[in-house]
PDB file of C-alpha atoms in Angstrom:
ATOM      1  CA  VAL U1374     129.905 128.290 -36.513  1.00 89.00           C
ATOM      2  CA  LEU U1375     131.547 131.327 -34.739  1.00 88.00           C
ATOM      3  CA  CYS U1376     128.500 131.905 -32.857  1.00 87.00           C
ATOM      4  CA  LYS U1377     127.817 128.520 -31.610  1.00 86.00           C
ATOM      5  CA  THR U1378     131.425 127.423 -30.626  1.00 88.00           C
ATOM      6  CA  LYS U1379     131.029 130.819 -28.650  1.00 85.00           C
ATOM      7  CA  CYS U1380     134.075 132.854 -30.167  1.00 87.00           C
ATOM      8  CA  ILE U1381     131.005 135.468 -31.197  1.00 83.00           C
ATOM      9  CA  ASP U1382     128.724 136.222 -28.611  1.00 80.00           C
ATOM     10  CA  SER U1383     125.443 136.074 -30.588  1.00 72.00           C
ATOM     11  CA  ASP U1384     123.974 138.553 -28.744  1.00 73.00           C
ATOM     12  CA  LYS U1385     126.431 141.013 -30.106  1.00 78.00           C
ATOM     13  CA  VAL U1386     126.177 140.983 -33.592  1.00 83.00           C
ATOM     14  CA  GLY U1387     123.768 143.923 -33.785  1.00 85.00           C
ATOM     15  CA  ILE U1388     125.885 146.283 -34.227  1.00 88.00           C
ATOM     16  CA  LEU U1389     127.003 144.229 -37.931  1.00 88.00           C
ATOM     17  CA  SER U1390     123.576 144.682 -38.691  1.00 88.00           C
ATOM     18  CA  THR U1391     123.354 148.763 -37.830  1.00 91.00           C
ATOM     19  CA  LEU U1392     126.139 148.853 -39.490  1.00 93.00           C
ATOM     20  CA  GLU U1393     124.520 146.802 -42.640  1.00 91.00           C
ATOM     21  CA  PHE U1394     121.537 149.183 -42.103  1.00 90.00           C
ATOM     22  CA  TYR U1395     123.161 153.107 -41.742  1.00 94.00           C
ATOM     23  CA  VAL U1396     126.114 152.191 -43.726  1.00 95.00           C
ATOM     24  CA  PHE U1397     126.548 149.369 -46.261  1.00 94.00           C
ATOM     25  CA  MET U1398     123.365 148.608 -47.785  1.00 91.00           C
ATOM     26  CA  PRO U1399     122.984 153.130 -48.820  1.00 94.00           C
ATOM     27  CA  CYS U1400     126.137 152.742 -50.038  1.00 95.00           C
ATOM     28  CA  VAL U1401     124.957 149.818 -52.385  1.00 92.00           C
ATOM     29  CA  SER U1402     122.126 151.683 -52.858  1.00 93.00           C
ATOM     30  CA  PHE U1403     123.744 154.894 -53.668  1.00 95.00           C
ATOM     31  CA  GLU U1404     126.497 153.434 -56.157  1.00 94.00           C
ATOM     32  CA  THR U1405     124.222 151.281 -57.871  1.00 93.00           C
ATOM     33  CA  PHE U1406     121.859 154.108 -58.748  1.00 95.00           C
ATOM     34  CA  ALA U1407     124.828 157.175 -59.284  1.00 95.00           C
ATOM     35  CA  GLN U1408     126.269 154.083 -62.072  1.00 93.00           C
ATOM     36  CA  GLN U1409     123.204 153.002 -64.107  1.00 92.00           C
ATOM     37  CA  CYS U1410     120.386 155.309 -63.382  1.00 94.00           C
ATOM     38  CA  THR U1411     119.710 157.165 -66.653  1.00 94.00           C
ATOM     39  CA  LEU U1412     116.568 159.163 -68.094  1.00 94.00           C
ATOM     40  CA  ASP U1413     117.144 155.993 -70.635  1.00 95.00           C
ATOM     41  CA  TYR U1414     117.025 153.362 -68.483  1.00 95.00           C
ATOM     42  CA  LEU U1415     113.798 155.140 -66.702  1.00 94.00           C
ATOM     43  CA  LYS U1416     111.807 154.808 -69.442  1.00 94.00           C
ATOM     44  CA  ALA U1417     112.852 151.737 -70.837  1.00 95.00           C
ATOM     45  CA  LYS U1418     112.500 150.251 -66.661  1.00 95.00           C
ATOM     46  CA  TYR U1419     109.792 151.443 -65.486  1.00 94.00           C
ATOM     47  CA  PRO U1420     107.037 148.842 -66.012  1.00 96.00           C
ATOM     48  CA  LEU U1421     109.428 147.004 -63.618  1.00 96.00           C
ATOM     49  CA  ILE U1422     107.687 149.160 -60.916  1.00 95.00           C
ATOM     50  CA  LEU U1423     104.308 148.757 -62.201  1.00 96.00           C
ATOM     51  CA  ILE U1424     104.846 144.948 -62.288  1.00 96.00           C
ATOM     52  CA  SER U1425     106.015 145.022 -59.116  1.00 94.00           C
ATOM     53  CA  ILE U1426     103.044 146.689 -57.674  1.00 95.00           C
ATOM     54  CA  GLY U1427     100.652 143.976 -59.141  1.00 95.00           C
ATOM     55  CA  ILE U1428     102.334 141.113 -57.869  1.00 93.00           C
ATOM     56  CA  LEU U1429     102.512 143.374 -54.376  1.00 92.00           C
ATOM     57  CA  LEU U1430      98.435 143.558 -54.363  1.00 93.00           C
ATOM     58  CA  LEU U1431      98.028 140.073 -55.135  1.00 93.00           C
ATOM     59  CA  LEU U1432     100.272 138.509 -52.605  1.00 91.00           C
ATOM     60  CA  GLU U1433      98.345 141.115 -49.945  1.00 90.00           C
ATOM     61  CA  LEU U1434      95.376 139.176 -51.394  1.00 93.00           C
ATOM     62  CA  PHE U1435      96.848 135.956 -51.189  1.00 92.00           C
ATOM     63  CA  ALA U1436      98.441 136.673 -47.176  1.00 90.00           C
ATOM     64  CA  ARG U1437      94.766 137.742 -46.124  1.00 89.00           C
ATOM     65  CA  LEU U1438      93.214 134.677 -46.915  1.00 91.00           C
ATOM     66  CA  VAL U1439      95.837 131.876 -46.769  1.00 90.00           C
ATOM     67  CA  ALA U1440      97.890 133.216 -43.191  1.00 88.00           C
ATOM     68  CA  PRO U1441      94.514 133.022 -41.007  1.00 89.00           C
ATOM     69  CA  ARG U1442      94.159 129.497 -41.650  1.00 87.00           C
ATOM     70  CA  MET U1443      97.682 128.350 -40.447  1.00 87.00           C
ATOM     71  CA  SER U1444      97.802 129.168 -37.319  1.00 84.00           C
ATOM     72  CA  LYS U1445      95.241 129.815 -34.205  1.00 86.00           C
ATOM     73  CA  ASP U1446      98.048 132.292 -32.012  1.00 86.00           C
ATOM     74  CA  ALA U1447      97.447 136.190 -33.417  1.00 85.00           C
ATOM     75  CA  TYR U1448     100.992 136.486 -33.609  1.00 85.00           C
ATOM     76  CA  ARG U1449     102.322 133.573 -36.026  1.00 86.00           C
ATOM     77  CA  LYS U1450      98.707 134.686 -38.037  1.00 87.00           C
ATOM     78  CA  LEU U1451     100.478 138.308 -38.532  1.00 86.00           C
ATOM     79  CA  VAL U1452     104.306 136.232 -39.169  1.00 86.00           C
ATOM     80  CA  TYR U1453     102.712 134.455 -41.550  1.00 87.00           C
ATOM     81  CA  ARG U1454     100.970 136.724 -43.656  1.00 87.00           C
ATOM     82  CA  TYR U1455     104.290 139.006 -43.973  1.00 86.00           C
ATOM     83  CA  SER U1456     105.845 136.099 -44.605  1.00 86.00           C
ATOM     84  CA  LEU U1457     103.893 135.449 -47.518  1.00 87.00           C
ATOM     85  CA  ILE U1458     103.944 138.749 -48.931  1.00 87.00           C
ATOM     86  CA  ILE U1459     108.123 139.905 -48.378  1.00 81.00           C
ATOM     87  CA  PRO U1460     110.286 137.750 -50.607  1.00 77.00           C
ATOM     88  CA  ASN U1461     113.852 137.679 -49.083  1.00 74.00           C
ATOM     89  CA  PHE U1462     115.559 140.515 -51.728  1.00 80.00           C
ATOM     90  CA  GLY U1463     116.730 142.742 -48.881  1.00 76.00           C
ATOM     91  CA  PHE U1464     121.015 141.848 -47.426  1.00 72.00           C
ATOM     92  CA  PHE U1465     120.924 138.512 -48.957  1.00 76.00           C
ATOM     93  CA  GLY U1466     119.084 139.033 -51.811  1.00 83.00           C
ATOM     94  CA  TYR U1467     121.044 142.269 -52.792  1.00 84.00           C
ATOM     95  CA  SER U1468     124.332 139.912 -52.420  1.00 80.00           C
ATOM     96  CA  LEU U1469     122.742 137.206 -54.700  1.00 84.00           C
ATOM     97  CA  MET U1470     121.689 139.481 -57.651  1.00 88.00           C
ATOM     98  CA  GLN U1471     125.133 141.296 -58.061  1.00 84.00           C
ATOM     99  CA  GLY U1472     126.906 138.120 -57.423  1.00 85.00           C
ATOM    100  CA  LEU U1473     124.903 136.469 -60.361  1.00 91.00           C
ATOM    101  CA  PHE U1474     124.341 139.671 -62.931  1.00 91.00           C
ATOM    102  CA  GLY U1475     126.488 142.496 -61.546  1.00 88.00           C
ATOM    103  CA  ALA U1476     125.929 145.478 -62.029  1.00 86.00           C
ATOM    104  CA  GLU U1477     122.974 146.000 -63.908  1.00 91.00           C
ATOM    105  CA  GLY U1478     121.387 143.245 -63.064  1.00 92.00           C
ATOM    106  CA  LEU U1479     121.535 144.705 -59.199  1.00 91.00           C
ATOM    107  CA  MET U1480     119.657 147.802 -60.319  1.00 94.00           C
ATOM    108  CA  ASP U1481     117.906 146.118 -62.252  1.00 95.00           C
ATOM    109  CA  MET U1482     116.164 144.204 -58.987  1.00 93.00           C
ATOM    110  CA  MET U1483     116.783 147.163 -57.066  1.00 93.00           C
ATOM    111  CA  LEU U1484     113.251 149.215 -59.050  1.00 94.00           C
ATOM    112  CA  PHE U1485     111.955 146.048 -59.136  1.00 94.00           C
ATOM    113  CA  THR U1486     111.360 145.839 -55.420  1.00 91.00           C
ATOM    114  CA  LEU U1487     111.014 149.978 -54.334  1.00 91.00           C
ATOM    115  CA  PRO U1488     107.485 149.384 -54.060  1.00 91.00           C
ATOM    116  CA  MET U1489     108.435 146.038 -51.738  1.00 88.00           C
ATOM    117  CA  SER U1490     110.810 148.192 -49.210  1.00 86.00           C
ATOM    118  CA  VAL U1491     108.451 151.318 -49.078  1.00 86.00           C
ATOM    119  CA  TYR U1492     105.496 148.637 -48.260  1.00 86.00           C
ATOM    120  CA  THR U1493     108.196 147.109 -45.455  1.00 83.00           C
ATOM    121  CA  ALA U1494     108.696 150.250 -44.031  1.00 79.00           C
ATOM    122  CA  THR U1495     105.378 151.114 -43.768  1.00 81.00           C
ATOM    123  CA  VAL U1496     102.706 148.401 -43.824  1.00 80.00           C
ATOM    124  CA  GLY U1497     104.934 145.634 -43.249  1.00 78.00           C
ATOM    125  CA  TYR U1498     105.960 147.322 -40.523  1.00 76.00           C
ATOM    126  CA  ALA U1499     102.047 147.838 -39.143  1.00 76.00           C
ATOM    127  CA  VAL U1500     102.016 144.359 -39.547  1.00 75.00           C
ATOM    128  CA  LEU U1501     104.857 142.499 -37.342  1.00 76.00           C
ATOM    129  CA  THR U1502     104.027 145.302 -34.537  1.00 74.00           C
ATOM    130  CA  ASN U1503     100.468 145.084 -34.680  1.00 70.00           C
ATOM    131  CA  GLN U1504      99.774 148.700 -35.399  1.00 68.00           C
ATOM    132  CA  PRO U1505      97.872 149.004 -38.141  1.00 62.00           C
ATOM    133  CA  GLY U1506      97.655 152.330 -38.996  1.00 60.00           C
ATOM    134  CA  LYS U1507     100.299 153.267 -36.779  1.00 57.00           C
ATOM    135  CA  PHE U1508     102.930 154.715 -39.154  1.00 56.00           C
ATOM    136  CA  SER U1509     103.944 157.556 -41.228  1.00 63.00           C
ATOM    137  CA  VAL U1510     105.781 159.048 -44.417  1.00 66.00           C
ATOM    138  CA  LYS U1511     108.752 159.107 -42.156  1.00 71.00           C
ATOM    139  CA  LYS U1512     109.006 156.208 -42.136  1.00 73.00           C
ATOM    140  CA  VAL U1513     109.471 155.408 -46.006  1.00 77.00           C
ATOM    141  CA  LEU U1514     112.944 157.576 -45.531  1.00 84.00           C
ATOM    142  CA  THR U1515     115.168 154.401 -44.689  1.00 86.00           C
ATOM    143  CA  PRO U1516     119.161 155.373 -45.420  1.00 91.00           C
ATOM    144  CA  SER U1517     118.483 152.895 -48.595  1.00 89.00           C
ATOM    145  CA  ILE U1518     115.845 154.599 -49.397  1.00 90.00           C
ATOM    146  CA  ILE U1519     116.922 158.170 -48.937  1.00 93.00           C
ATOM    147  CA  ALA U1520     120.573 156.850 -50.674  1.00 94.00           C
ATOM    148  CA  ILE U1521     118.632 155.838 -54.067  1.00 93.00           C
ATOM    149  CA  ALA U1522     116.792 159.664 -54.147  1.00 94.00           C
ATOM    150  CA  ILE U1523     120.634 160.852 -53.730  1.00 96.00           C
ATOM    151  CA  GLY U1524     121.854 158.414 -56.293  1.00 95.00           C
ATOM    152  CA  ALA U1525     119.265 158.131 -58.964  1.00 95.00           C
ATOM    153  CA  VAL U1526     119.746 162.917 -58.619  1.00 96.00           C
ATOM    154  CA  VAL U1527     123.670 162.036 -59.234  1.00 95.00           C
ATOM    155  CA  GLY U1528     123.141 159.261 -62.086  1.00 94.00           C
ATOM    156  CA  ILE U1529     120.308 161.513 -64.206  1.00 95.00           C
ATOM    157  CA  THR U1530     121.845 164.781 -63.722  1.00 94.00           C
ATOM    158  CA  GLY U1531     125.341 163.406 -64.902  1.00 92.00           C
ATOM    159  CA  LEU U1532     127.027 165.061 -61.801  1.00 92.00           C
ATOM    160  CA  ARG U1533     130.120 164.477 -60.625  1.00 91.00           C
ATOM    161  CA  ILE U1534     131.482 162.898 -57.317  1.00 91.00           C
ATOM    162  CA  PRO U1535     134.554 163.225 -56.455  1.00 93.00           C
ATOM    163  CA  ASN U1536     136.796 159.522 -57.005  1.00 93.00           C
ATOM    164  CA  VAL U1537     137.636 159.689 -53.535  1.00 95.00           C
ATOM    165  CA  LEU U1538     133.802 159.423 -51.873  1.00 94.00           C
ATOM    166  CA  MET U1539     133.160 157.585 -54.510  1.00 94.00           C
ATOM    167  CA  GLN U1540     136.490 155.189 -53.291  1.00 95.00           C
ATOM    168  CA  ILE U1541     134.949 155.043 -50.109  1.00 96.00           C
ATOM    169  CA  VAL U1542     131.165 154.069 -51.284  1.00 95.00           C
ATOM    170  CA  GLY U1543     132.469 151.598 -53.059  1.00 93.00           C
ATOM    171  CA  LYS U1544     134.383 149.922 -50.120  1.00 95.00           C
ATOM    172  CA  GLY U1545     131.665 150.149 -47.802  1.00 94.00           C
ATOM    173  CA  SER U1546     128.983 148.322 -51.215  1.00 91.00           C
ATOM    174  CA  ALA U1547     131.876 145.762 -51.096  1.00 91.00           C
ATOM    175  CA  CYS U1548     131.275 144.884 -47.165  1.00 92.00           C
ATOM    176  CA  MET U1549     127.900 144.552 -47.690  1.00 89.00           C
ATOM    177  CA  ALA U1550     127.289 140.833 -49.448  1.00 86.00           C
ATOM    178  CA  PRO U1551     130.164 139.164 -46.567  1.00 89.00           C
ATOM    179  CA  ILE U1552     128.543 141.184 -43.804  1.00 90.00           C
ATOM    180  CA  SER U1553     124.665 139.868 -45.190  1.00 86.00           C
ATOM    181  CA  MET U1554     126.392 136.276 -44.756  1.00 86.00           C
ATOM    182  CA  LEU U1555     127.715 136.619 -41.404  1.00 88.00           C
ATOM    183  CA  LEU U1556     124.637 137.977 -40.220  1.00 88.00           C
ATOM    184  CA  ALA U1557     122.061 135.083 -42.027  1.00 85.00           C
ATOM    185  CA  GLY U1558     124.832 133.049 -39.912  1.00 88.00           C
ATOM    186  CA  ALA U1559     124.778 134.600 -36.419  1.00 88.00           C
ATOM    187  CA  VAL U1560     120.561 134.390 -36.875  1.00 85.00           C
ATOM    188  CA  ILE U1561     120.387 131.006 -37.576  1.00 86.00           C
ATOM    189  CA  SER U1562     122.760 130.036 -34.761  1.00 88.00           C
ATOM    190  CA  GLN U1563     120.616 131.191 -32.182  1.00 86.00           C
ATOM    191  CA  TYR U1564     117.729 128.601 -33.035  1.00 86.00           C
ATOM    192  CA  LYS U1565     117.817 124.533 -32.675  1.00 86.00           C
ATOM    193  CA  LEU U1566     118.789 123.066 -36.405  1.00 82.00           C
ATOM    194  CA  LYS U1567     116.193 120.252 -35.322  1.00 85.00           C
ATOM    195  CA  ASP U1568     113.288 122.784 -34.703  1.00 82.00           C
ATOM    196  CA  LEU U1569     114.271 125.032 -37.676  1.00 81.00           C
ATOM    197  CA  LEU U1570     113.427 121.653 -39.945  1.00 87.00           C
ATOM    198  CA  MET U1571     110.239 120.040 -38.013  1.00 87.00           C
ATOM    199  CA  SER U1572     107.913 123.343 -38.711  1.00 81.00           C
ATOM    200  CA  LYS U1573     105.928 121.995 -41.232  1.00 83.00           C
ATOM    201  CA  GLN U1574     104.183 126.067 -41.874  1.00 81.00           C
ATOM    202  CA  ALA U1575     107.849 127.163 -42.552  1.00 82.00           C
ATOM    203  CA  TYR U1576     107.965 124.701 -45.199  1.00 87.00           C
ATOM    204  CA  PHE U1577     105.250 126.115 -46.691  1.00 84.00           C
ATOM    205  CA  VAL U1578     105.964 129.564 -46.484  1.00 84.00           C
ATOM    206  CA  CYS U1579     109.644 128.569 -48.369  1.00 84.00           C
ATOM    207  CA  ALA U1580     107.414 127.109 -50.761  1.00 86.00           C
ATOM    208  CA  MET U1581     104.882 129.792 -51.438  1.00 82.00           C
ATOM    209  CA  ARG U1582     107.825 132.522 -51.534  1.00 78.00           C
ATOM    210  CA  LEU U1583     109.595 130.867 -54.246  1.00 79.00           C
TER     211      LEU U1583
END
C-alpha cells in the first residue's frame, strides 16, 4: 500500500534489502546457532542435513525434466528451473518458522536448509545468471553463512559473549521479520495484480513448491 500510494518509492527500498542481507539475517543466524547449537544437538539432528541433500538432488532432477517444457523462452526456463528447486526459506520462511515454533524450530529449519543455502549461492546463482561454472567458494561465504559458522563455534564451545553484544544482536534479529514483510510487499507492488493472477506457470510452480 505504501509503495502503490507513492508514500515510499519502490525503487528506493533496496536499502532495506541490503540491511536484511548484511545485518538482520546474520543477526538471526548468529543468535540462533550461538544459543541452540551444541554437540548433543548436532549428534541428534545431523540427519536433517542428509535428508535435505537428498531432497535437493531429487528436485534438481525433477526441475531439469520439467522446466524446459514450461516455456519456449530460454531465460524463463532457467527461472522455472530455479523456482522448482529452491523453496522460499529465506526472509519469509525464517520469520514464519520462528513465529510458529520458536527458536528451536528455527534452528532445525536453518540446519535443514543449510545445503540449500550453499546451492543457492553457487549453482542457483549460476543458473539465474546463465553462467554455468562461473561460481567459486567465495560465493558460499555469505554474511549469514559466516554468522552461522561463528555462532556454531560459540554454541559448541560455550564461549561467553558480553551481554551488551547479545542485546545488540537480539535487536537486529527482531528487525528481520517485519523488514522481510515490508520487502515482500514492496516487490509485489511493482507488478499488476492481474498479471500475477493470470500466469498459469506461476500456479504450477507454486503447487509443486508447496
